[in-house]
Amino acid sequence: MAKIVSERADLLPAMAEVFREHGFEGASIALISERTGLGKGSLYHFFPGGKEEMAGAVLEEIEAWFTTHIFAPLQWDSDAASAIDRMFRAVVEYFDSGRRVCLVGAFALASSRDRFTKQVRSYFRMWKEALAAALVRMGRDKPVADHLAEEVLAAIQGSLVLARAFDDRAVFARSMTRLRRVIGER
Amino acid sequence: MAKIVSERADLLPAMAEVFREHGFEGASIALISERTGLGKGSLYHFFPGGKEEMAGAVLEEIEAWFTTHIFAPLQWDSDAASAIDRMFRAVVEYFDSGRRVCLVGAFALASSRDRFTKQVRSYFRMWKEALAAALVRMGRDKPVADHLAEEVLAAIQGSLVLARAFDDRAVFARSMTRLRRVIGER
DNA sequence: TACACTATGTACCATATGGTACAATCACAA
DNA sequence: TTGTGATTGTACCATATGGTACATAGTGTA
C-alpha cells in the first residue's frame, strides 16, 4: 500500500503552514493528512506523540531556520550592520511581506502557549539577545540595545497583526522601513 | 428548572474571557456553559446562531467599550493630550498590564479572522483613525499622525505578544512608557 | 388564579475529533 | 529469492463536538 518513502523533515513545511493558518486547535489531523498527502498511519508513524509532537517539531524547525539565517549572523557576524540588514530582508521574505503569520507569535497569544511555553519563549529570547548583541557591536550601550531589540521584535509582531487585520501589506512594509531608520539613528 | 433570569449582556464578559483564553476553535460550548454557569438550553436561547453569534456579540461589546472609553475621547475631546493620556491608562488597565490578551488581535492572527474580518478590521480602523485625529489636534500633520497611530497600535499588539511569550509584564510597561515619550516628542 | 411568554436543564443526535490496530506494501540487504 | 524492517492506507474506537428538541419551571400580567 505504500507509495513513497518520505522523511519526517519533508513533512514539516506543509504542517507548519497548516498550523499557521488554523492554529493548534484548528489544525485537525484530517487536515494535516490532506495537506501533507500522508495518511494517518504514516503521520503517527513519524510522530507517535500525535499533534503535540507535530507542532513541537514544527516549532523546532522554525527555531533552527531562524538560528541559521538570522540569529547566528546577528550574534557572530563581524559586520553587524550587514547582519541586521539581512535580518530585515529575511524577515520580509519569510513573512511574505506580512501576508504570512508568525506561528510562534500566534502560539504565544493562544492557549497553545501553555503547551509550548519553553519553545515560544526560547524563540523570542534568542532573537532579542542576538539582535541586542549586534546593536552592541554597532556601538550601542547594552541597556539601550536591549530596549531597542525589544522594540523591534514587538513592532514586527504587531505589524503582522495589523497587516493581517487590514489585509494590507503596506502596513508591514512601512513598519520595516521605520525600524531600519530607528536602528540607523544614533 | 429555571433558576435566575439572566440578560444576554451579562454573559458577554465571561464569554469574552473564554474566547480570549482559548481562541474561537478552542472555546467549546461545554466550556462556555461552565464559565457562564448556563446550560446549553439557555445559551442557544440567547444566541440561536451558536458559537459564531456568541463570538460576534463579544466582538461587538468590545468595540462598544473601546468606542466609549477610548475612541470617542480621542476623536472628540477638546484636550487631545489628555485623551491620549487616558487612552494609555485605559489600555494598561484593560489588558491587565499585558497579562491579558487582545481578543481582536488574537482573532486577527487566527483562522477566525476570516469569519470576523469586518469586525476585526473595524476595531483597528476606528482606533487608528481616532488616535490620528487626536494627534492632528495636537498639531501633527495628517500623514505623520497616520503613521504614528499605526506605529502605536502595532507596538501595543506586539508588546502584548511579547509580554505573553516572556510572561513578563515589564515588557508591556516599557513599551507604554516609550510610546508616551514618542507621542510627546515633536 | 389563569394565562402567555421567557428561561432553563436534560436527553439526544449526527458528525468530527485524536488516536490505535493491523494488514498490506515497499526498499533493500543477505 | 527470501527475509527484515521501515512505510503506508484503511478500518475502527471512544470521546468530544456543535447543535436540536422538548418538557419543565419561572415571571409578569390581566
Coordinates of C-alpha atoms (C1' of nucleotides) in Angstrom, one line a residue:
Chain A
M1 CA 0.0 0.0 0.0
A2 CA 3.0 2.2 0.4
K3 CA 3.7 4.8 -2.2
I4 CA 6.8 6.8 -1.5
V5 CA 9.2 6.7 1.4
S6 CA 9.1 10.1 2.9
E7 CA 11.3 11.7 5.5
R8 CA 10.0 13.3 8.7
A9 CA 11.7 16.6 7.8
D10 CA 9.9 16.7 4.4
L11 CA 6.5 17.0 6.2
L12 CA 7.4 19.9 8.4
P13 CA 6.9 22.8 5.9
A14 CA 3.4 21.6 5.0
M15 CA 2.5 21.0 8.6
A16 CA 3.8 24.4 9.6
E17 CA 1.6 26.1 7.1
V18 CA -1.5 24.2 8.4
F19 CA -0.7 25.3 12.0
R20 CA -0.1 28.9 10.8
E21 CA -3.4 29.0 9.0
H22 CA -5.5 27.2 11.6
G23 CA -3.7 27.4 14.9
F24 CA -3.1 24.4 17.1
E25 CA -6.7 23.6 18.0
G26 CA -7.9 24.3 14.5
A27 CA -5.3 22.1 12.8
S28 CA -7.1 18.8 12.7
I29 CA -5.3 15.5 11.9
A30 CA -7.5 15.1 8.9
L31 CA -6.4 18.5 7.5
I32 CA -2.8 17.8 8.2
S33 CA -3.2 14.4 6.5
E34 CA -4.7 16.1 3.5
R35 CA -2.1 18.8 3.2
T36 CA 0.9 16.5 3.7
G37 CA -0.6 13.9 1.4
L38 CA 0.0 11.3 4.1
G39 CA -2.5 9.0 5.8
K40 CA -2.9 8.9 9.5
G41 CA -0.8 5.7 9.6
S42 CA 2.3 7.5 8.3
L43 CA 1.6 10.6 10.3
Y44 CA 1.5 8.6 13.6
H45 CA 4.5 6.6 12.4
F46 CA 6.6 9.7 12.2
F47 CA 5.1 11.4 15.1
P48 CA 3.9 8.9 17.7
G49 CA 3.2 11.7 20.1
G50 CA 0.4 12.9 17.8
K51 CA -0.5 16.5 17.2
E52 CA 1.5 17.8 20.1
E53 CA 4.7 16.2 18.7
M54 CA 3.9 17.6 15.3
A55 CA 3.6 21.1 16.5
G56 CA 6.7 20.7 18.6
A57 CA 8.7 19.5 15.6
V58 CA 7.4 22.5 13.6
L59 CA 8.5 24.9 16.3
E60 CA 11.9 23.2 16.5
E61 CA 12.4 23.6 12.7
I62 CA 11.3 27.2 12.8
E63 CA 13.8 28.0 15.6
A64 CA 16.5 26.1 13.6
W65 CA 15.8 28.1 10.5
F66 CA 15.9 31.4 12.3
T67 CA 19.0 30.4 14.1
T68 CA 20.9 29.7 10.9
H69 CA 19.6 32.6 8.8
I70 CA 19.1 35.3 11.4
F71 CA 20.2 34.7 15.0
A72 CA 23.7 33.4 14.2
P73 CA 24.7 36.2 11.8
L74 CA 23.3 38.7 14.3
Q75 CA 25.3 37.2 17.1
W76 CA 28.6 36.5 15.4
D77 CA 29.0 38.3 12.1
S78 CA 31.8 40.8 12.3
D79 CA 29.7 43.2 10.2
A80 CA 26.8 43.8 12.5
A81 CA 25.1 46.4 10.3
S82 CA 25.0 44.0 7.4
A83 CA 23.7 41.2 9.6
I84 CA 20.8 43.5 10.7
D85 CA 20.2 44.4 7.1
R86 CA 20.0 40.8 6.1
M87 CA 17.7 40.1 9.1
F88 CA 15.2 42.6 7.7
R89 CA 15.4 41.1 4.2
A90 CA 14.9 37.6 5.6
V91 CA 12.0 38.7 7.8
V92 CA 10.2 40.4 4.8
E93 CA 10.7 37.3 2.7
Y94 CA 9.8 34.8 5.4
F95 CA 6.6 36.5 6.4
D96 CA 5.8 37.1 2.8
S97 CA 5.6 40.9 3.3
G98 CA 3.1 40.5 6.1
R99 CA 0.8 38.1 4.4
R100 CA 2.1 35.2 6.4
V101 CA 1.6 35.0 10.2
C102 CA 4.3 34.3 12.7
L103 CA 3.4 30.9 14.1
V104 CA 5.3 31.4 17.3
G105 CA 3.6 34.8 17.9
A106 CA 0.2 33.2 17.2
F107 CA 1.0 30.4 19.6
A108 CA 2.1 32.9 22.2
L109 CA -1.3 34.6 22.1
A110 CA -3.4 31.4 22.1
S111 CA -3.9 28.8 24.8
S112 CA -1.3 26.7 22.9
R113 CA 1.3 29.0 24.6
D114 CA 0.8 26.9 27.8
R115 CA 1.8 23.7 25.9
F116 CA 4.8 25.2 24.2
T117 CA 5.9 27.8 26.7
K118 CA 9.5 26.9 26.6
Q119 CA 9.8 26.9 22.8
V120 CA 7.9 30.1 22.4
R121 CA 10.0 31.8 25.0
S122 CA 13.2 30.5 23.6
Y123 CA 12.5 31.7 20.1
F124 CA 11.9 35.3 21.2
R125 CA 14.7 35.3 23.8
M126 CA 17.2 34.1 21.2
W127 CA 16.1 36.7 18.7
K128 CA 16.1 39.5 21.2
E129 CA 19.6 38.6 22.5
A130 CA 21.1 38.1 19.1
L131 CA 19.7 41.5 17.9
A132 CA 20.9 43.2 21.0
A133 CA 24.4 41.7 20.6
A134 CA 24.5 43.1 17.0
L135 CA 23.4 46.5 18.2
V136 CA 26.1 46.5 20.9
R137 CA 28.7 45.7 18.2
M138 CA 27.4 48.7 16.4
G139 CA 28.3 50.8 19.4
R140 CA 25.2 51.0 21.4
D141 CA 25.2 50.6 25.2
K142 CA 23.9 47.3 26.4
P143 CA 20.7 48.6 28.1
V144 CA 19.8 50.7 25.0
A145 CA 20.5 47.8 22.8
D146 CA 18.2 45.6 24.9
H147 CA 15.3 48.1 24.8
L148 CA 15.8 48.6 21.1
A149 CA 15.8 44.9 20.3
E150 CA 12.6 44.5 22.3
E151 CA 11.0 47.4 20.4
V152 CA 12.0 45.9 17.1
L153 CA 10.6 42.5 17.9
A154 CA 7.3 44.0 19.2
A155 CA 7.0 46.1 16.1
I156 CA 7.4 43.1 13.9
Q157 CA 4.9 41.1 15.7
G158 CA 2.5 43.9 16.0
S159 CA 2.7 44.9 12.4
L160 CA 2.0 41.3 11.4
V161 CA -1.2 41.5 13.4
L162 CA -2.2 44.8 11.8
A163 CA -1.2 43.7 8.3
R164 CA -3.5 40.8 8.7
A165 CA -6.3 42.7 10.3
F166 CA -6.2 45.3 7.5
D167 CA -5.3 42.7 4.9
D168 CA -2.7 45.3 3.7
R169 CA 1.0 44.5 3.1
A170 CA 1.8 48.2 3.2
V171 CA 1.4 48.2 7.0
F172 CA 4.2 45.7 7.3
A173 CA 6.4 47.4 4.7
R174 CA 6.1 50.8 6.5
S175 CA 7.0 49.3 9.8
M176 CA 10.1 47.6 8.4
T177 CA 11.2 50.9 6.8
R178 CA 10.7 52.7 10.1
L179 CA 12.6 50.1 12.1
R180 CA 15.6 50.3 9.7
R181 CA 15.7 54.1 10.2
V182 CA 15.3 53.8 14.0
I183 CA 18.2 51.4 14.2
G184 CA 20.3 53.5 11.9
E185 CA 19.9 56.6 14.0
R186 CA 22.1 57.3 17.0
Chain B
M1 CA -35.9 24.0 36.1
A2 CA -35.1 27.7 35.7
K3 CA -33.0 29.4 38.3
I4 CA -32.4 33.1 37.5
V5 CA -33.5 35.2 34.7
S6 CA -30.3 36.4 33.1
E7 CA -29.7 39.0 30.4
R8 CA -27.8 38.4 27.3
A9 CA -25.4 41.2 28.1
D10 CA -24.5 39.7 31.5
L11 CA -23.0 36.7 29.7
L12 CA -20.6 38.6 27.5
P13 CA -17.8 39.3 29.9
A14 CA -17.5 35.6 30.9
M15 CA -17.7 34.5 27.3
A16 CA -15.1 37.1 26.2
E17 CA -12.7 35.7 28.8
V18 CA -13.2 32.2 27.5
F19 CA -12.6 33.3 23.9
R20 CA -9.5 35.2 25.0
E21 CA -8.1 32.2 26.8
H22 CA -8.9 29.6 24.3
G23 CA -9.5 31.2 20.9
F24 CA -12.5 30.6 18.8
E25 CA -11.8 27.0 18.0
G26 CA -10.7 26.1 21.5
A27 CA -13.7 27.7 23.2
S28 CA -16.1 24.8 23.3
I29 CA -19.8 25.2 24.1
A30 CA -19.2 23.0 27.2
L31 CA -16.5 25.3 28.5
I32 CA -18.7 28.4 27.8
S33 CA -21.6 26.8 29.5
E34 CA -19.4 26.0 32.5
R35 CA -17.9 29.5 32.8
T36 CA -21.2 31.3 32.3
G37 CA -23.0 29.0 34.6
L38 CA -25.7 28.5 32.0
G39 CA -26.8 25.3 30.3
K40 CA -26.8 24.8 26.6
G41 CA -30.5 25.5 26.5
S42 CA -30.1 29.0 27.8
L43 CA -27.0 29.6 25.7
Y44 CA -28.8 28.7 22.5
H45 CA -31.8 30.6 23.7
F46 CA -29.8 33.8 23.9
F47 CA -27.6 33.0 20.9
P48 CA -29.5 31.0 18.4
G49 CA -26.7 31.4 15.9
G50 CA -24.4 29.3 18.2
K51 CA -20.7 29.9 18.8
E52 CA -20.4 32.2 15.9
E53 CA -23.1 34.5 17.2
M54 CA -21.5 34.4 20.7
A55 CA -18.1 35.5 19.4
G56 CA -19.7 38.1 17.2
A57 CA -21.6 39.5 20.2
V58 CA -18.4 39.6 22.2
L59 CA -16.5 41.5 19.5
E60 CA -19.4 43.9 19.3
E61 CA -19.3 44.5 23.0
I62 CA -15.5 45.0 22.9
E63 CA -15.8 47.6 20.1
A64 CA -18.6 49.4 22.1
W65 CA -16.4 49.5 25.2
F66 CA -13.4 50.9 23.3
T67 CA -15.6 53.4 21.5
T68 CA -17.0 54.8 24.7
H69 CA -13.8 54.8 26.7
I70 CA -11.1 55.3 24.1
F71 CA -12.1 56.1 20.6
A72 CA -14.7 58.8 21.3
P73 CA -12.5 60.8 23.6
L74 CA -9.6 60.5 21.2
Q75 CA -11.9 61.7 18.3
W76 CA -13.8 64.5 20.0
D77 CA -12.3 65.6 23.3
S78 CA -11.0 69.2 23.0
D79 CA -8.0 68.3 25.1
A80 CA -6.3 65.8 22.8
A81 CA -3.3 65.3 25.0
S82 CA -5.4 64.3 27.9
A83 CA -7.4 61.9 25.8
I84 CA -4.3 60.2 24.7
D85 CA -3.1 60.0 28.3
R86 CA -6.4 58.4 29.3
M87 CA -6.1 56.0 26.4
F88 CA -2.8 54.7 27.8
R89 CA -4.3 54.4 31.2
A90 CA -7.3 52.5 29.9
V91 CA -5.2 50.2 27.8
V92 CA -2.9 49.3 30.7
E93 CA -5.9 48.6 32.9
Y94 CA -7.9 46.8 30.2
F95 CA -5.0 44.5 29.2
D96 CA -4.1 44.0 32.8
S97 CA -0.6 45.3 32.2
G98 CA 0.0 42.8 29.5
R99 CA -1.3 39.7 31.2
R100 CA -4.5 39.8 29.3
V101 CA -4.5 39.1 25.5
C102 CA -6.2 41.4 23.0
L103 CA -9.0 39.2 21.7
V104 CA -9.3 41.1 18.4
G105 CA -5.6 40.8 17.8
A106 CA -5.7 37.1 18.6
F107 CA -8.6 36.7 16.2
A108 CA -6.7 38.6 13.5
L109 CA -3.9 36.1 13.6
A110 CA -6.0 33.0 13.7
S111 CA -8.2 31.5 11.1
S112 CA -11.1 33.1 12.9
R113 CA -10.1 36.3 11.1
D114 CA -11.8 35.0 8.1
R115 CA -15.1 34.7 9.9
F116 CA -14.9 38.1 11.6
T117 CA -13.0 40.1 9.0
K118 CA -15.3 43.1 9.2
Q119 CA -15.4 43.4 12.9
V120 CA -11.6 42.9 13.3
R121 CA -10.8 45.4 10.7
S122 CA -13.4 47.9 12.0
Y123 CA -11.9 47.8 15.5
F124 CA -8.4 48.6 14.4
R125 CA -9.5 51.1 11.8
M126 CA -11.6 53.0 14.4
W127 CA -8.7 53.0 16.9
K128 CA -6.2 54.2 14.3
E129 CA -8.4 57.0 12.9
A130 CA -9.4 58.2 16.4
L131 CA -5.8 58.3 17.6
A132 CA -4.6 60.0 14.4
A133 CA -7.4 62.6 14.8
A134 CA -6.1 63.3 18.3
L135 CA -2.6 63.7 17.1
V136 CA -3.7 66.1 14.4
R137 CA -5.4 68.2 17.1
M138 CA -2.1 68.2 18.9
G139 CA -0.5 69.9 15.9
R140 CA 0.8 67.0 13.9
D141 CA 0.5 66.8 10.1
K142 CA -2.1 64.3 8.9
P143 CA 0.4 61.9 7.2
V144 CA 2.7 61.9 10.3
A145 CA -0.3 61.4 12.6
D146 CA -1.4 58.4 10.5
H147 CA 2.0 56.7 10.6
L148 CA 2.4 57.4 14.3
A149 CA -1.1 56.0 15.1
E150 CA -0.2 52.9 13.1
E151 CA 3.1 52.6 15.0
V152 CA 1.4 52.9 18.4
L153 CA -1.2 50.2 17.6
A154 CA 1.4 47.8 16.3
A155 CA 3.6 48.4 19.3
I156 CA 0.6 47.7 21.7
Q157 CA -0.3 44.5 19.9
G158 CA 3.3 43.4 19.5
S159 CA 4.2 44.0 23.2
L160 CA 1.1 42.0 24.2
V161 CA 2.6 39.1 22.2
L162 CA 6.0 39.5 23.7
A163 CA 4.7 40.1 27.3
R164 CA 2.8 36.8 27.0
A165 CA 5.7 35.0 25.4
F166 CA 8.1 36.1 28.1
D167 CA 5.4 36.0 30.8
D168 CA 6.7 39.4 31.9
R169 CA 4.5 42.5 32.4
A170 CA 7.6 44.7 32.3
V171 CA 7.8 44.3 28.6
F172 CA 4.4 45.8 28.2
A173 CA 5.1 48.6 30.7
R174 CA 8.3 49.5 28.9
S175 CA 6.5 49.7 25.6
M176 CA 3.8 52.0 27.0
T177 CA 6.4 54.3 28.6
R178 CA 8.2 54.5 25.3
L179 CA 5.1 55.2 23.3
R180 CA 4.1 58.1 25.6
R181 CA 7.5 59.6 25.1
V182 CA 7.4 59.2 21.3
I183 CA 4.0 60.8 21.2
G184 CA 5.2 63.6 23.4
E185 CA 8.2 64.4 21.2
R186 CA 7.9 66.7 18.2
Chain C
dT1 C1' -56.0 32.4 39.6
dA2 C1' -55.1 31.7 34.8
dC3 C1' -52.5 32.6 31.0
dA4 C1' -48.8 33.6 27.9
dC5 C1' -44.1 34.1 27.4
dT6 C1' -39.4 33.8 28.7
dA7 C1' -35.7 30.9 30.7
dT8 C1' -33.7 26.8 31.8
dG9 C1' -31.8 21.9 32.2
dT10 C1' -31.5 17.4 30.1
dA11 C1' -31.7 14.0 26.9
dC12 C1' -30.5 13.3 22.5
dC13 C1' -28.3 13.4 17.6
dA14 C1' -25.0 13.3 13.7
dT15 C1' -20.6 14.2 13.0
dA16 C1' -15.7 15.2 13.7
dT17 C1' -12.1 14.5 16.7
dG18 C1' -7.4 12.4 18.1
dG19 C1' -5.7 8.1 18.3
dT20 C1' -4.9 2.8 17.7
dA21 C1' -4.6 -1.8 15.3
dC22 C1' -3.2 -4.1 11.7
dA23 C1' -2.5 -6.0 7.4
dA24 C1' -0.5 -4.8 3.1
dT25 C1' 3.3 -3.0 0.6
dC26 C1' 7.6 -1.1 -0.1
dA27 C1' 13.1 -0.8 -0.2
dC28 C1' 17.0 -3.2 0.5
dA29 C1' 20.4 -6.4 2.0
dA30 C1' 22.0 -11.2 2.5
Chain D
dT1 C1' 14.8 -15.2 -3.5
dT2 C1' 13.9 -14.6 0.9
dG3 C1' 13.6 -12.1 4.8
dT4 C1' 13.5 -7.9 7.6
dG5 C1' 12.3 -3.6 8.9
dA6 C1' 10.5 0.8 7.5
dT7 C1' 6.2 2.9 5.4
dT8 C1' 1.6 3.2 4.3
dG9 C1' -3.7 3.0 3.9
dT10 C1' -7.9 1.6 6.0
dA11 C1' -10.9 0.2 9.3
dC12 C1' -12.0 1.0 13.7
dC13 C1' -12.7 3.1 18.6
dA14 C1' -14.0 6.1 22.4
dT15 C1' -14.9 10.6 23.1
dA16 C1' -16.0 15.4 22.4
dT17 C1' -18.0 18.4 19.4
dG18 C1' -21.8 21.9 17.9
dG19 C1' -26.4 21.8 17.8
dT20 C1' -31.6 20.4 18.4
dA21 C1' -36.0 19.0 20.9
dC22 C1' -38.7 19.4 24.4
dA23 C1' -40.6 19.2 28.8
dT24 C1' -40.3 22.0 33.0
dA25 C1' -40.3 26.0 35.7
dG26 C1' -40.1 30.6 36.5
dT27 C1' -42.0 35.7 35.6
dG28 C1' -45.2 39.1 34.9
dT29 C1' -49.9 40.5 33.9
dA30 C1' -54.9 40.5 33.5

